[in-house]
């Protein structure tokens, strides 16, 4: 059987394979196994059954999403910069109009993601735009079979024009956050889980090792989050799933400080 890209129907994780035996994201303790067994969707089937949309979130920021939802249903962010655009996280599937819109906005110079739950169809962005920098933290390289990493890194990686990747670990060993100093934003991966109401207003925020199973982070992991983000200025956080202009640095630090003040337990903070 020839190599193909397959998406896990349960979580949306992509693998380049001829017959995936399992999904490394679903077999991991942080995710649930599919109740009815494995179902891997070839790329052509996903493309034929999914569409997508894009919207401008701010002057220099666009969001790309896939419908109907595939897997975890993440968002691909595009930061538009004169020196070269930065794509962070990826939508689960990009239609041709979505890719054409990215091209019209100037393509992609740097491509990165926080951790495997945010990879989406990153391989489609690499195939279309072939950015010189594809950056994933060294501790998550085992999950990158669907695309080719050109820039593994240790603690930080400067992507240019005030955008810097910071390794934070915790939720995933190689989890990283992208700080956009000019936009005063923190693309925080799954450092924070944000519940939002039907109007997109953030109502609760929490920090976990595993959301589905309510496994908390250790104090050491929470402290590392705190040490990394405390020196960074930001007024908003963006996960692979939500844009939360209500959560700036003070709120984020308060959530971590509260969790550090007591034994490990998952607690959702009302905003
Ligand atoms: Zn999966
Ligand atoms: Zn995650």
Coordinates of C-alpha atoms and ligand atoms in Angstrom, one line a residue:
X1 CA 0.0 0.0 0.0
X2 CA 1.5 3.4 -0.9
X3 CA 2.3 6.1 1.7
X4 CA -0.5 8.5 2.4
X5 CA -1.6 11.0 5.0
X6 CA -4.2 9.6 7.4
X7 CA -6.2 11.5 10.0
X8 CA -7.4 9.7 13.2
X9 CA -11.2 10.1 13.1
X10 CA -11.2 10.3 16.9
X11 CA -8.7 13.1 17.5
X12 CA -7.7 14.4 14.1
X13 CA -4.0 13.6 14.5
X14 CA -2.3 13.1 11.1
X15 CA 0.3 10.4 10.3
X16 CA 2.1 9.7 7.0
X17 CA 1.8 5.9 6.8
X18 CA 0.5 3.1 4.6
X19 CA -1.7 1.5 7.3
X20 CA -1.5 3.2 10.8
X21 CA -1.6 0.5 13.5
X22 CA -2.8 3.1 16.1
X23 CA -2.8 6.8 16.9
X24 CA 0.0 8.0 19.3
X25 CA -2.2 10.8 20.6
X26 CA -5.2 8.6 21.4
X27 CA -3.1 5.8 23.0
X28 CA -1.5 8.5 25.2
X29 CA -3.0 8.9 28.7
X30 CA -4.1 12.5 28.0
X31 CA -6.6 11.4 25.4
X32 CA -9.5 8.9 25.2
X33 CA -9.4 5.8 23.0
X34 CA -12.0 5.7 20.2
X35 CA -15.0 3.7 21.7
X36 CA -15.6 1.8 18.5
X37 CA -12.0 1.1 17.4
X38 CA -9.6 2.8 15.1
X39 CA -10.7 4.7 12.0
X40 CA -8.1 6.4 9.9
X41 CA -9.3 8.7 7.1
X42 CA -7.1 9.1 4.0
X43 CA -6.3 12.6 3.0
X44 CA -8.6 12.6 -0.1
X45 CA -11.6 11.5 2.0
X46 CA -11.0 14.2 4.6
X47 CA -10.6 16.9 1.8
X48 CA -13.8 15.7 0.1
X49 CA -15.9 15.8 3.3
X50 CA -14.6 19.0 5.0
X51 CA -14.6 22.7 4.3
X52 CA -13.1 25.6 6.2
X53 CA -13.3 29.2 7.0
X54 CA -11.0 32.1 7.9
X55 CA -11.5 35.3 9.8
X56 CA -9.4 38.3 10.7
X57 CA -9.1 38.5 14.5
X58 CA -6.9 41.6 14.7
X59 CA -5.0 43.8 12.2
X60 CA -2.1 41.3 12.0
X61 CA -3.9 38.1 13.0
X62 CA -6.0 35.6 11.2
X63 CA -7.7 32.4 12.3
X64 CA -8.3 29.3 10.1
X65 CA -10.9 26.6 11.1
X66 CA -12.3 23.4 9.6
X67 CA -15.9 22.3 9.4
X68 CA -17.5 20.0 10.2
X69 CA -15.2 19.6 13.2
X70 CA -12.5 17.0 12.7
X71 CA -11.0 15.5 15.8
X72 CA -10.2 18.0 18.5
X73 CA -11.1 20.9 16.1
X74 CA -8.2 23.2 16.5
X75 CA -7.5 26.7 15.0
X76 CA -4.6 27.6 12.8
X77 CA -3.3 31.1 13.6
X78 CA -1.5 33.3 11.1
X79 CA 0.5 36.3 12.4
X80 CA 1.1 38.7 9.4
X81 CA 4.5 40.4 9.5
X82 CA 6.4 42.3 6.8
X83 CA 9.5 40.3 7.5
X84 CA 7.6 37.0 6.9
X85 CA 4.4 35.5 8.3
X86 CA 4.3 33.1 11.2
X87 CA 1.8 30.3 11.3
X88 CA 1.2 28.8 14.8
X89 CA -0.9 25.7 15.3
X90 CA -2.9 24.4 12.3
X91 CA -6.5 23.8 11.4
X92 CA -7.3 20.1 11.1
X93 CA -7.7 20.4 7.3
X94 CA -7.1 23.3 4.8
X95 CA -9.3 23.7 1.8
X96 CA -7.8 25.3 -1.3
X97 CA -9.5 28.7 -0.6
X98 CA -7.9 28.7 2.9
X99 CA -4.5 28.0 1.4
X100 CA -5.1 30.6 -1.3
X101 CA -6.0 33.1 1.4
X102 CA -2.7 32.4 3.3
X103 CA -0.9 32.9 0.0
X104 CA -2.7 36.2 -0.6
X105 CA -1.6 37.3 2.9
X106 CA 2.1 36.6 2.0
X107 CA 2.5 32.9 2.6
X108 CA 4.4 31.5 5.6
X109 CA 8.1 32.1 6.6
X110 CA 7.9 30.3 10.0
X111 CA 5.7 27.4 11.0
X112 CA 5.4 26.1 14.6
X113 CA 3.0 24.5 17.0
X114 CA 2.7 24.2 20.7
X115 CA 2.3 20.4 21.0
X116 CA 0.7 17.5 19.2
X117 CA -2.9 18.6 20.0
X118 CA -2.2 21.8 17.9
X119 CA -0.4 20.2 14.9
X120 CA -3.6 19.8 12.8
X121 CA -2.8 19.6 9.1
X122 CA 0.6 21.3 9.5
X123 CA 1.9 19.0 6.8
X124 CA -0.4 20.8 4.3
X125 CA 1.1 24.2 5.2
X126 CA 4.6 22.8 4.8
X127 CA 3.8 21.2 1.4
X128 CA 2.2 24.3 0.0
X129 CA 4.5 27.0 1.4
X130 CA 7.8 25.2 2.2
X131 CA 8.7 27.7 5.0
X132 CA 12.5 27.7 5.8
X133 CA 11.6 27.3 9.5
X134 CA 9.5 24.5 10.8
X135 CA 10.0 24.6 14.6
X136 CA 9.0 21.9 17.1
X137 CA 10.6 21.4 20.5
X138 CA 13.0 18.5 20.6
X139 CA 11.0 16.5 23.2
X140 CA 7.9 16.2 20.9
X141 CA 9.8 15.1 17.8
X142 CA 8.3 11.6 18.1
X143 CA 5.0 13.0 17.1
X144 CA 6.1 14.7 13.8
X145 CA 5.8 11.8 11.4
X146 CA 3.4 13.8 9.1
X147 CA 5.8 16.6 8.4
X148 CA 9.5 17.5 8.5
X149 CA 11.0 19.6 11.4
X150 CA 13.8 21.9 10.2
X151 CA 14.3 23.7 13.5
X152 CA 14.2 21.7 16.7
X153 CA 15.1 23.7 19.7
X154 CA 16.0 23.6 23.4
X155 CA 14.6 26.4 25.7
X156 CA 13.8 29.2 23.3
X157 CA 13.8 30.0 19.6
X158 CA 13.6 33.5 18.2
X159 CA 11.4 33.6 15.1
X160 CA 11.9 37.3 14.4
X161 CA 10.1 40.6 14.9
X162 CA 9.4 40.0 18.6
X163 CA 8.0 36.5 18.2
X164 CA 9.8 33.9 20.4
X165 CA 9.1 30.3 21.2
X166 CA 9.5 29.3 24.9
X167 CA 9.6 25.7 26.0
X168 CA 7.1 25.2 28.9
X169 CA 6.6 21.4 29.2
X170 CA 3.9 20.4 31.6
X171 CA 0.9 19.3 29.6
X172 CA 3.2 17.7 27.1
X173 CA 7.0 17.2 27.6
X174 CA 7.8 19.4 24.6
X175 CA 5.0 21.9 24.9
X176 CA 6.0 25.4 23.9
X177 CA 4.3 28.8 24.0
X178 CA 4.8 31.5 21.4
X179 CA 5.1 35.0 22.7
X180 CA 4.2 37.8 20.3
X181 CA 5.7 40.9 22.0
X182 CA 4.4 43.4 19.4
X183 CA 0.9 42.0 19.6
X184 CA 1.1 41.5 23.3
X185 CA -0.2 38.0 23.0
X186 CA 0.7 34.6 24.4
X187 CA -0.1 31.6 22.2
X188 CA -0.1 29.3 25.2
X189 CA -0.9 25.9 23.7
X190 CA -2.8 23.9 26.4
X191 CA -1.0 25.6 29.3
X192 CA -4.5 26.9 30.0
X193 CA -7.9 25.5 29.3
X194 CA -10.5 28.1 28.7
X195 CA -14.2 27.6 28.8
X196 CA -16.2 30.1 26.8
X197 CA -19.9 30.8 26.5
X198 CA -22.0 30.8 23.2
X199 CA -20.9 34.4 22.5
X200 CA -17.2 33.5 22.8
X201 CA -16.7 35.2 26.2
X202 CA -14.3 33.4 28.5
X203 CA -16.0 32.2 31.7
X204 CA -13.5 29.8 33.3
X205 CA -9.8 29.1 33.1
X206 CA -7.8 26.1 34.5
X207 CA -4.5 24.4 34.0
X208 CA -4.2 20.6 33.7
X209 CA -1.9 17.8 32.6
X210 CA -4.8 16.0 31.0
X211 CA -8.2 17.7 30.4
X212 CA -10.3 14.7 29.6
X213 CA -9.2 12.8 32.7
X214 CA -8.8 15.8 35.0
X215 CA -5.2 15.0 35.9
X216 CA -3.6 18.0 37.5
X217 CA -0.1 19.3 36.9
X218 CA 2.6 18.9 39.6
X219 CA 3.9 21.9 41.5
X220 CA 7.2 21.7 39.6
X221 CA 5.3 21.8 36.3
X222 CA 3.2 24.8 37.4
X223 CA 6.3 26.6 38.7
X224 CA 8.0 26.2 35.3
X225 CA 4.9 27.7 33.6
X226 CA 5.1 30.6 36.0
X227 CA 8.9 31.1 35.6
X228 CA 8.6 31.2 31.8
X229 CA 5.6 33.5 31.5
X230 CA 6.2 35.9 34.4
X231 CA 8.7 38.0 32.4
X232 CA 6.5 38.2 29.3
X233 CA 4.1 41.0 28.6
X234 CA 0.8 39.9 27.2
X235 CA -2.9 41.0 27.3
X236 CA -4.4 38.0 25.7
X237 CA -3.9 34.2 25.5
X238 CA -4.7 32.0 22.5
X239 CA -4.9 28.2 22.8
X240 CA -5.2 25.9 19.8
X241 CA -9.0 26.3 20.4
X242 CA -9.8 29.7 21.9
X243 CA -8.9 33.4 21.6
X244 CA -9.2 34.9 25.1
X245 CA -8.6 38.6 25.2
X246 CA -9.9 38.5 28.9
X247 CA -6.8 36.7 30.1
X248 CA -3.6 38.7 30.4
X249 CA -0.5 38.0 32.4
X250 CA -1.9 39.0 35.8
X251 CA -4.9 36.6 35.5
X252 CA -2.7 33.8 34.2
X253 CA -0.2 34.2 37.0
X254 CA -3.0 34.3 39.6
X255 CA -4.4 31.0 38.3
X256 CA -0.9 29.4 38.7
X257 CA -0.3 31.0 42.1
X258 CA -3.6 29.7 43.4
X259 CA -2.7 26.1 42.2
X260 CA 0.7 26.4 43.7
X261 CA -0.7 27.3 47.1
X262 CA -2.5 24.0 47.7
X263 CA -2.1 20.2 46.9
X264 CA -2.4 19.3 43.2
X265 CA -6.1 19.2 42.1
X266 CA -7.9 20.4 39.0
X267 CA -9.9 23.6 39.8
X268 CA -11.7 25.8 37.3
X269 CA -11.4 29.5 38.1
X270 CA -14.4 31.7 37.3
X271 CA -13.3 34.9 35.4
Ligands
LIG1 ZN1 -6.1 9.9 17.6
LIG2 ZN1 -3.2 19.5 24.5

